[in-house]
Coordinates of C-alpha atoms and ligand atoms in Angstrom, one line a residue:
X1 CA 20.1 -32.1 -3.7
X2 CA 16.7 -33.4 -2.9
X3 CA 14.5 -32.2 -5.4
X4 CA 14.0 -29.7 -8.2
X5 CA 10.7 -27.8 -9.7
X6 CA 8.5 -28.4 -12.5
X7 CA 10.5 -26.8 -15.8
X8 CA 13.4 -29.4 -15.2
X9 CA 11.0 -32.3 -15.8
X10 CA 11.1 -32.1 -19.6
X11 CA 15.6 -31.7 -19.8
X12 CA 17.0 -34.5 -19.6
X13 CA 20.4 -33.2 -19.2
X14 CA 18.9 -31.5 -16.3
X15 CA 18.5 -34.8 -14.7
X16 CA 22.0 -36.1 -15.7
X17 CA 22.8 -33.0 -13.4
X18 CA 20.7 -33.8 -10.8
X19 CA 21.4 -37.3 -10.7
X20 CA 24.9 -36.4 -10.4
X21 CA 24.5 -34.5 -7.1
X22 CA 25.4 -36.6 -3.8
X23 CA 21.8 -36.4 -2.1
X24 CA 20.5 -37.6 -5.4
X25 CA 22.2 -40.4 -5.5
X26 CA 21.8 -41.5 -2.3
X27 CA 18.5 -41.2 -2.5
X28 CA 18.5 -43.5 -5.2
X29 CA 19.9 -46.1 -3.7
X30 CA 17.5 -45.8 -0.6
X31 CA 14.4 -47.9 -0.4
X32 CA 11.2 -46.2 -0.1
X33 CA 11.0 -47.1 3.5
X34 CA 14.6 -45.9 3.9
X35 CA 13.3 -42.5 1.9
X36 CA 11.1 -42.2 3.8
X37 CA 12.7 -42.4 7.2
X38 CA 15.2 -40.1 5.5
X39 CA 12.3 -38.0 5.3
X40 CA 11.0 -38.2 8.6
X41 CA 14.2 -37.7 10.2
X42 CA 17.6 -36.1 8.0
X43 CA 16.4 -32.7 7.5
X44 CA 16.1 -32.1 11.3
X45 CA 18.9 -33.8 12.3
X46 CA 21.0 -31.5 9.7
X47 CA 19.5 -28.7 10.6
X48 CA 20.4 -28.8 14.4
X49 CA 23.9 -29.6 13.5
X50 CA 24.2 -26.8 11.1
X51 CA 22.1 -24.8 13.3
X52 CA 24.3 -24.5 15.8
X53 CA 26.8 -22.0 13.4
X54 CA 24.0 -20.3 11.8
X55 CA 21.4 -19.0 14.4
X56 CA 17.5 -19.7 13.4
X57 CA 14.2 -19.3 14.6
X58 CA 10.7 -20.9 14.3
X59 CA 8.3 -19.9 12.0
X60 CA 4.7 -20.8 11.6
X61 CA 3.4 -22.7 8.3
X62 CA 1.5 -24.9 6.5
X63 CA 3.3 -28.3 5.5
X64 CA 2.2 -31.6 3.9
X65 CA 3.6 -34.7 5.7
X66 CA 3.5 -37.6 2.6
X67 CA 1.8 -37.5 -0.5
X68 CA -1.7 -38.8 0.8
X69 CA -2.2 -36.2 3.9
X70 CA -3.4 -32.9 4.0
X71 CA -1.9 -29.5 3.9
X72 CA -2.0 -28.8 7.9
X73 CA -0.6 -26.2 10.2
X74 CA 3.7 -26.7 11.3
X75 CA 6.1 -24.7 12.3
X76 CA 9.5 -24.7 10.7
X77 CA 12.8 -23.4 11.1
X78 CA 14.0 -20.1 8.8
X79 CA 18.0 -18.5 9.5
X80 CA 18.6 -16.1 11.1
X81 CA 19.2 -12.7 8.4
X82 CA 22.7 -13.0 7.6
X83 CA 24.6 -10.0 6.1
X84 CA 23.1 -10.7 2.5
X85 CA 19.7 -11.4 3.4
X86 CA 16.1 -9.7 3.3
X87 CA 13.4 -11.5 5.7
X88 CA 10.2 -10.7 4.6
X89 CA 6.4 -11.0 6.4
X90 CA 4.4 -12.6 3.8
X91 CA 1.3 -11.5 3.0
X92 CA 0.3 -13.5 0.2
X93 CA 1.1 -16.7 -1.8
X94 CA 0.0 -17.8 -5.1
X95 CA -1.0 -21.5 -5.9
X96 CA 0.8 -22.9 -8.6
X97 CA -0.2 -26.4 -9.8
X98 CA 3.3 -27.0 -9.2
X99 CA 2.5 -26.7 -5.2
X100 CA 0.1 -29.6 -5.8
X101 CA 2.5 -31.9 -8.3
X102 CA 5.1 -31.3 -5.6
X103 CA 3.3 -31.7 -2.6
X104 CA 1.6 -35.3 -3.4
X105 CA 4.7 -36.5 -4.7
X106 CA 3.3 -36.8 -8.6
X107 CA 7.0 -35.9 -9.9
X108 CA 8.9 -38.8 -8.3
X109 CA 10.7 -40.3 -11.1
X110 CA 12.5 -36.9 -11.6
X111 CA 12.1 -35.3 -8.2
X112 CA 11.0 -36.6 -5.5
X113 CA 9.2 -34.8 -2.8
X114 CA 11.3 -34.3 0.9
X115 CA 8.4 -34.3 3.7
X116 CA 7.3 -32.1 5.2
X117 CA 7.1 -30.3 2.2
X118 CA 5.8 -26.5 2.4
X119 CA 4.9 -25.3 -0.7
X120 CA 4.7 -21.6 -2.1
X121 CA 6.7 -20.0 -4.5
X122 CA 4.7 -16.8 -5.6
X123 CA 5.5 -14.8 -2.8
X124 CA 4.4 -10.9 -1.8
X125 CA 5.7 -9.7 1.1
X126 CA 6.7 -6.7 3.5
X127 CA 10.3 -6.5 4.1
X128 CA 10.8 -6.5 8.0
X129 CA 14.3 -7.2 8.6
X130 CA 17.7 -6.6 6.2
X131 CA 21.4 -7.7 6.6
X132 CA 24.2 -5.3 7.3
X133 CA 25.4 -5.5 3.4
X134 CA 21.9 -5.3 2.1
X135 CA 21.7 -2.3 -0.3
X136 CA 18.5 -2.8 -2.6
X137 CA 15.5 -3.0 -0.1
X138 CA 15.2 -1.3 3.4
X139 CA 12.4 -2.3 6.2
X140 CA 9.2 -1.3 5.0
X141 CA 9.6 -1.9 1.1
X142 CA 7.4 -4.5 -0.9
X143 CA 9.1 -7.1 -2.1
X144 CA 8.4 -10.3 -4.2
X145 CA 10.3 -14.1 -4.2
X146 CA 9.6 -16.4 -6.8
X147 CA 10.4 -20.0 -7.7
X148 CA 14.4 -19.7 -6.6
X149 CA 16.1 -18.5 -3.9
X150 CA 19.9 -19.1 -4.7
X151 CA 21.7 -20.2 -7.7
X152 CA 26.1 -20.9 -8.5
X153 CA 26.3 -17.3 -9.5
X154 CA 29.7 -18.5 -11.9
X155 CA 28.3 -21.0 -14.4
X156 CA 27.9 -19.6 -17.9
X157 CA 24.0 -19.5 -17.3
X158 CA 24.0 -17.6 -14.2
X159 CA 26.8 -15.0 -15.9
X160 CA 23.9 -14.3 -18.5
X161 CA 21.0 -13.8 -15.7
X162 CA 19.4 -17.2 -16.6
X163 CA 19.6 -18.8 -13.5
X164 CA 16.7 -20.9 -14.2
X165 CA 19.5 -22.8 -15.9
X166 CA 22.4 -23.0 -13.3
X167 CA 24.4 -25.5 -14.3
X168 CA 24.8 -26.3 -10.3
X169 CA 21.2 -26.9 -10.1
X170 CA 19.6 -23.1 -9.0
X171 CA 18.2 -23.4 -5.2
X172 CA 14.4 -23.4 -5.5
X173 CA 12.5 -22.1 -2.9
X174 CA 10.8 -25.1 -1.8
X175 CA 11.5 -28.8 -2.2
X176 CA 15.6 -28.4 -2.8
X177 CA 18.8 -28.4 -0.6
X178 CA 18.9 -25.7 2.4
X179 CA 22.9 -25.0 2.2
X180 CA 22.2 -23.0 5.5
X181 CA 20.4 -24.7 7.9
X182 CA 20.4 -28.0 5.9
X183 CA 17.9 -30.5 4.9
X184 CA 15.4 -28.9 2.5
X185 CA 13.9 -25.1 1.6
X186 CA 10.4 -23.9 2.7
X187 CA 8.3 -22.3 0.6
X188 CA 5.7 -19.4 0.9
X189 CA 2.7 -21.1 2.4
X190 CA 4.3 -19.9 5.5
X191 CA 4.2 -16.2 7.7
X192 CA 8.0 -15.2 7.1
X193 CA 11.1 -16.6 4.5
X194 CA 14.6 -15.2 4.6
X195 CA 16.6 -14.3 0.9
X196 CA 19.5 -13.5 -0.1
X197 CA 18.4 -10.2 -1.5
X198 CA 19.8 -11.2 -5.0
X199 CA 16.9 -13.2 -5.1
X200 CA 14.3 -10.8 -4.0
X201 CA 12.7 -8.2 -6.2
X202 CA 11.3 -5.2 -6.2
X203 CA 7.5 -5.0 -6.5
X204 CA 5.9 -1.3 -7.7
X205 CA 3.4 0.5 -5.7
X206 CA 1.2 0.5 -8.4
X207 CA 0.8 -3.0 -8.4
X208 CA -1.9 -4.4 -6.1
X209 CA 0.3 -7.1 -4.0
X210 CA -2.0 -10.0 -4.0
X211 CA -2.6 -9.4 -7.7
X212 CA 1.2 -9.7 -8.1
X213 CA 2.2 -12.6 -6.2
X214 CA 1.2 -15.1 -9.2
X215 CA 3.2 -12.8 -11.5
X216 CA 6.7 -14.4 -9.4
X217 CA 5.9 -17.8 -11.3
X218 CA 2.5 -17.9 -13.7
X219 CA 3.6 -14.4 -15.0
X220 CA 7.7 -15.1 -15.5
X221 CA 7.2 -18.6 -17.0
X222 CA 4.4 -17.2 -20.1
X223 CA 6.4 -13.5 -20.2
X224 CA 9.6 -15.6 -20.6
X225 CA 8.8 -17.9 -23.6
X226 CA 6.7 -15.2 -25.3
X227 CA 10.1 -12.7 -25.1
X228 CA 12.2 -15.3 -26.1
X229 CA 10.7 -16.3 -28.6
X230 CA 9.8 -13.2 -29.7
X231 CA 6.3 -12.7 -29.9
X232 CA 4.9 -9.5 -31.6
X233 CA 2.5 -7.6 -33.7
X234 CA 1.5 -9.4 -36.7
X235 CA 2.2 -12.8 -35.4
X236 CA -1.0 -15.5 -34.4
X237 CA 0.1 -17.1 -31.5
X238 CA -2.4 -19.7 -29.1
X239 CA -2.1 -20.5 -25.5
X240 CA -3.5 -23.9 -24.3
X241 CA -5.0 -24.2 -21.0
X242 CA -6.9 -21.3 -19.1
X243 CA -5.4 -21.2 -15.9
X244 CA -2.7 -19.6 -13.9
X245 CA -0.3 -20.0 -16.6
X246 CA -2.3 -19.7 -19.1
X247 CA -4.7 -16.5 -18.3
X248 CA -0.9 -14.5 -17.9
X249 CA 0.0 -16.4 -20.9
X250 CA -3.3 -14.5 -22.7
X251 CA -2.4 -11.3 -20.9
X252 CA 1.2 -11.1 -22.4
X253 CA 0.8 -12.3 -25.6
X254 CA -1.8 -9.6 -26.0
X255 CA 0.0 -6.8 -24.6
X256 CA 2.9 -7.7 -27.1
X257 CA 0.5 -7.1 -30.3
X258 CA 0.0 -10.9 -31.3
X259 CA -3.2 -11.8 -32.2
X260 CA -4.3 -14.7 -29.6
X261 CA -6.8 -18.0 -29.4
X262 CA -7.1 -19.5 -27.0
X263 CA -7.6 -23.0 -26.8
X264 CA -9.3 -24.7 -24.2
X265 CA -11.2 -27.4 -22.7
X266 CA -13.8 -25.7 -21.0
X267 CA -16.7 -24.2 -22.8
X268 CA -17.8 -21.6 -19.8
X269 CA -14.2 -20.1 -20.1
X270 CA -15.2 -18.4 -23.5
X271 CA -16.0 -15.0 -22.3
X272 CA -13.5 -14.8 -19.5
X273 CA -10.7 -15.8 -22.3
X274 CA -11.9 -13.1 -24.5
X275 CA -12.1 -10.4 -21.7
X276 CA -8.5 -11.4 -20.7
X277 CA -7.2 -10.6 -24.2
X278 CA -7.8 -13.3 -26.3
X279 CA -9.4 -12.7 -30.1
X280 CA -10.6 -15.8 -30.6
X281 CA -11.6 -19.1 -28.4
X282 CA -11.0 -23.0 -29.5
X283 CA -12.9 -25.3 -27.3
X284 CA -10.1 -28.3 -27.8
X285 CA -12.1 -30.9 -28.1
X286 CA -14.1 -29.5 -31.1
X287 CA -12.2 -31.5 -33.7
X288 CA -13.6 -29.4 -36.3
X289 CA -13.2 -26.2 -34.7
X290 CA -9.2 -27.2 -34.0
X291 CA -8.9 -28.2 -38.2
X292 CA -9.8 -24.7 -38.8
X293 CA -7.0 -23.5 -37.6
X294 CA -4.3 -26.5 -39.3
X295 CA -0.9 -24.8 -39.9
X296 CA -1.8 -21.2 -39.1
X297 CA 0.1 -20.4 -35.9
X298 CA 3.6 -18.7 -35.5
X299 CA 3.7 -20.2 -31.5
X300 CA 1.5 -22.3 -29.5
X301 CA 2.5 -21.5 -25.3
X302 CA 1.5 -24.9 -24.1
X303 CA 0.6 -24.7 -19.9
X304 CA -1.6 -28.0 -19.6
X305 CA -0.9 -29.7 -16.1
X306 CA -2.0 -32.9 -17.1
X307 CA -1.9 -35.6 -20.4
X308 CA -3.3 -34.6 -23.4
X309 CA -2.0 -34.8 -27.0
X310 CA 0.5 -32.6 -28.2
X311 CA 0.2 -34.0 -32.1
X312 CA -2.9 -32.0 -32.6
X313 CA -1.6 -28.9 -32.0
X314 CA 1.7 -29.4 -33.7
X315 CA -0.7 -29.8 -36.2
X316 CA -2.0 -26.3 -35.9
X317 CA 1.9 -24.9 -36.0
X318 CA 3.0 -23.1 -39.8
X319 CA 6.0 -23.9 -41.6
X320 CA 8.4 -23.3 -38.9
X321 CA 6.5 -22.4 -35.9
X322 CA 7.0 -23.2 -32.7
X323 CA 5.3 -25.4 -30.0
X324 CA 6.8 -24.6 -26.3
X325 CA 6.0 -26.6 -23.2
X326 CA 5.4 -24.8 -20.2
X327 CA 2.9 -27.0 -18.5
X328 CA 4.8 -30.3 -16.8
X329 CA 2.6 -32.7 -16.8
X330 CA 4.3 -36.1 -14.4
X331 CA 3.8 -38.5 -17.5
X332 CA 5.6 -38.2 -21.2
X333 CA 3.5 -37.1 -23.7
X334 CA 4.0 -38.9 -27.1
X335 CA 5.2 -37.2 -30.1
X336 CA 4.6 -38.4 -33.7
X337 CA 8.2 -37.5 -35.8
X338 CA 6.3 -37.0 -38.4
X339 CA 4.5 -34.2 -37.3
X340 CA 7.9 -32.5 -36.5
X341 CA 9.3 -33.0 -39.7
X342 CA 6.5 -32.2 -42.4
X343 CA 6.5 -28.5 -41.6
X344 CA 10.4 -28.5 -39.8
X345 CA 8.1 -28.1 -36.7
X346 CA 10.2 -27.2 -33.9
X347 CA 8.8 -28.5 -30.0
X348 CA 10.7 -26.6 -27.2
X349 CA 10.3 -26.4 -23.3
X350 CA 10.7 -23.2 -21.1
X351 CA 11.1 -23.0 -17.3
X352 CA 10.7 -20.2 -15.2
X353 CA 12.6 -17.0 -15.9
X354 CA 16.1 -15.4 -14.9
X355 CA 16.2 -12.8 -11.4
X356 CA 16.7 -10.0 -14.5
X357 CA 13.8 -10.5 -16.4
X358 CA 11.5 -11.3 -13.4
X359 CA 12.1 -7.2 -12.3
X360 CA 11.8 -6.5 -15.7
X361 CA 8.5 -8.4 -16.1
X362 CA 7.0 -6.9 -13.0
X363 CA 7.9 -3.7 -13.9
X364 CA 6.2 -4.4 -17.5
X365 CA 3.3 -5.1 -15.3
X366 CA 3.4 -1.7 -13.5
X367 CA 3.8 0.0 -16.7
X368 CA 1.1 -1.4 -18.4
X369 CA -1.1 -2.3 -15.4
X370 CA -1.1 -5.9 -15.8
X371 CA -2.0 -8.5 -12.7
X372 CA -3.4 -11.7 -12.2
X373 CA -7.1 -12.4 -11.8
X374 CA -7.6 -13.7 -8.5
X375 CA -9.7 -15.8 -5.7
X376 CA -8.2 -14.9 -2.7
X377 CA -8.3 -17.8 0.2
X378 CA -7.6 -18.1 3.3
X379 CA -4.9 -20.9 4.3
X380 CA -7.8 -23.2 5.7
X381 CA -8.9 -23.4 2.3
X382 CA -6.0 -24.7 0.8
X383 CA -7.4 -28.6 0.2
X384 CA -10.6 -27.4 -1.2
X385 CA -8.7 -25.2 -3.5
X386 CA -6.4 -28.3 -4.9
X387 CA -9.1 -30.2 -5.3
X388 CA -10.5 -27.4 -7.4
X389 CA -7.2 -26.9 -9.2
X390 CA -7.9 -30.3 -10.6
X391 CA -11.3 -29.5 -12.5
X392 CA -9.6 -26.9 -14.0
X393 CA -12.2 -24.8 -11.7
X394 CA -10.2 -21.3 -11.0
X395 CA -10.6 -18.4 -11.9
X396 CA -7.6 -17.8 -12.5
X397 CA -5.2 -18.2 -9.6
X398 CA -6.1 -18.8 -6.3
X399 CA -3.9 -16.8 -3.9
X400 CA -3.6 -17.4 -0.2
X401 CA -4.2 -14.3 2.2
X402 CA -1.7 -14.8 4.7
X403 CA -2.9 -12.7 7.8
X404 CA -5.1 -16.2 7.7
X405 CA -2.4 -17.9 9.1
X406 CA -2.1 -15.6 12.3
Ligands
NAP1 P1 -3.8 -24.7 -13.6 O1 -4.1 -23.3 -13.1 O2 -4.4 -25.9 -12.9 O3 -4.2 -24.6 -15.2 C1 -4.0 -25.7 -16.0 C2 -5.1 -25.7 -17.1 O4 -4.8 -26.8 -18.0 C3 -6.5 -25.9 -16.6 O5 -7.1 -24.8 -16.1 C4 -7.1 -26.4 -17.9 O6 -7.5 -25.3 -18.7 C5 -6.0 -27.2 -18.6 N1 -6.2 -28.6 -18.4 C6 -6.2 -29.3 -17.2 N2 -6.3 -30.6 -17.4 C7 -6.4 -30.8 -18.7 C8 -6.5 -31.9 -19.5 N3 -6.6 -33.2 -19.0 N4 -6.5 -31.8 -20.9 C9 -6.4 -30.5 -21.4 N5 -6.3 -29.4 -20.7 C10 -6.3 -29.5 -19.3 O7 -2.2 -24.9 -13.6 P2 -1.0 -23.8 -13.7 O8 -0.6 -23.4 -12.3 O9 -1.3 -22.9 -14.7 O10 0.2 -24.8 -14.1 C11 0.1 -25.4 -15.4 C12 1.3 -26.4 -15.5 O11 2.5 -25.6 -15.7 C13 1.5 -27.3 -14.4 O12 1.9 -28.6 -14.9 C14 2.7 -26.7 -13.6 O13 3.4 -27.6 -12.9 C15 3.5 -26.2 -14.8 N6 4.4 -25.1 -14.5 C16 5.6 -25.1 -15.2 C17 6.5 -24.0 -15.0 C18 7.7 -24.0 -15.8 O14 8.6 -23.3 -15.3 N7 7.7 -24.5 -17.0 C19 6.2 -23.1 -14.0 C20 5.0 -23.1 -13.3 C21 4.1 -24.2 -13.6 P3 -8.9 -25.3 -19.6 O15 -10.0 -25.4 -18.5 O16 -8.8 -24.0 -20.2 O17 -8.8 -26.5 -20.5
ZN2 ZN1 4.8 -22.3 -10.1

């Protein structure tokens, strides 16, 4: 297993798992020159041994080669539809900060990064092709993948439609183990992918498709936590950080009847925040404004990409309340225990969302005419847009127009 996504950062008996998997420990007792090399060279090799039972084709992308260089132009190899599987033309990709904390490598310690690495895992496409045994798409349909494209299917997780949580380790779409062609998945940032359709859903014509894509990971990981946690009417709940996550995060939480602040660090945000949904705006680093609001909140969605301190807003959480992690920053954050206990505080971490309640979120979106806010790019722009992702300078997803690639 070469690497895993953003959600699994924060388990730690997700990385007992991982460890546990041959690549991973092989990789660990590589060098990083060996790594490397294992980098440069495995996947290919695997792939034109395993290639040779499962047929493939080439299929143009954008990759990063290491974590210093560019996103640039490659071509890479997808299978050949098997019975099971859906290929779609993509026509847009969201941007998830994940794409950037993958693709220069700033998740090492718990996942490192296979080069090239092609990112992409908010995917809208047009299904083109479909496998003799495929029953829930036809050529023609929209169609969505998200952050995974395969999980065990047996484990007790997978049984209950949390695949998220395979005990196996679920297949991500980017970054993990190919167990077709070998050596590592490709992700969206590309013209074509081929799914199992399990892993494919079904995206409403009354959703615009662009507008959609960031709903396959920004919209399940905030829908996720809200619903399990149960977020309603009557309830004050905060999302921190106004990005992709977070701008869903505001969406949702609204749409559910909870009234929502929204803390964050930049002061021009304040009117987008409020015409997203949220009833009231805390610029963070207003200590004053942030005391205000001590011991008030039933939930706090946290979706901060980098370090910042999570004590002052488990400050903010009432007797009970919850504070839930979303955003996977690469360093720890430290927690003061006392903060937990005066209160019975309770910190929690969320990844992703289940194949079941990603339909069932996009068709909450179609209902109630929910999408993301977007700037739509084309893939030349990809650098300057991670560059911008890192002053918190988006408004509020940046989503790649594929036909750019062409
Ligand atoms: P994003 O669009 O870059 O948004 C992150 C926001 O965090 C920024 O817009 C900014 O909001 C705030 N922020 C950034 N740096 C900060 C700092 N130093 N201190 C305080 N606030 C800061 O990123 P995203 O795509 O929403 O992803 C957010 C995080 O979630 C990433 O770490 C990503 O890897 C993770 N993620 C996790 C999962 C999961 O399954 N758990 C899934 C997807 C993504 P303001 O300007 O409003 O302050
Ligand atoms: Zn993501």
């Amino acid at each position: 297993m070469s690497a895993v996504i953003d959600w699994r950062v924060l388990q730690v008996h997700w990385r007992e798992l991982l460890m546990s998997s041959v690549c991973q420990l092989r990789r660990l007792t590589m060098t990083k020159g060996e790594l490397n090399r294992m980098n440069e060279t495995a996947p290919i090799a695997l792939q034109e041994e395993r290639t040779a039972k499962t047929g493939s084709f080439a299929a143009r992308a954008y990759s990063a080669r290491s974590a210093t260089s560019a996103l640039a132009p490659d071509s890479v190899k997808r299978r050949t539809p098997g019975p099971q599987d859906v290929q779609l033309e993509i026509l847009y990709c969201g941007v998830c900060h994940s794409d950037l904390h993958q693709v220069r490598n700033e998740w090492e310690r718990t996942m490192p990064t296979v080069y090239p690495c092609v990112p992409g895992h908010e995917i809208v496409g047009r299904v083109v092709k479909t496998g003799s045994a495929v029953k829930k798409f036809k050529e023609g349909d929209t169609a969505a993948v998200g952050c995974m494209v395969g999980s065990c299917g047996v484990c007790e997780s997978c049984r209950l439609g949390l695949e998220q949580y395979c005990e196996k380790i679920p297949i991500l779409t980017y970054n993990s183990e190919d167990k077709v062609l070998g050596g590592v998945t490709y992700g969206g940032y590309s013209e074509t992918i081929v799914v199992d359709e399990a892993f494919v859903l079904k995206v409403s014509d009354k959703l615009d498709p662009a507008g959609t894509a960031p709903l396959l990971c920004a919209g399940i990981t905030t829908y996720s936590p809200l619903r399990h946690w149960n977020v309603r009417k009557g309830q004050k709940v905060g999302v921190i950080g106004l990005g992709g996550l977070g701008h869903m995060g505001v969406k949702f939480a609204n749409a559910f009847g909870a009234h929502v602040v929204q803390f964050t660090t930049s002061a021009n945000k304040t009117a987008d925040a409020l015409r997203l949904g949220a009833h009231e705006v805390v610029i963070s680093k207003d200590a004053a404004a942030m005391q205000k609001h001590a011991a008030s909140f039933d939930f706090i969605l946290d979706t901060v990409s980098a370090a910042h301190d999570l004590n002052a807003y488990i400050a903010l959480v009432k007797r009970d309340g919850t504070l839930t992690l979303v955003g996977a920053p690469p360093m720890p954050l430290p927690v003061s225990s006392f903060g937990l206990i005066f209160g019975r505080h309770q910190l929690a971490g969320s990844g992703i969302g289940g194949i079941r309640e990603t339909q069932e979120m996009l068709d909450f979106c179609a209902e109630h005419g929910i999408t993301s806010d977007i700037e739509l790019i084309r893939i030349q722009q990809i650098n300057e847009a991670y560059e911008r992702l890192l002053k918190s300078d988006v408004k509020y997803r940046f989503v790649i127009d594929m036909a750019s690639l062409k």
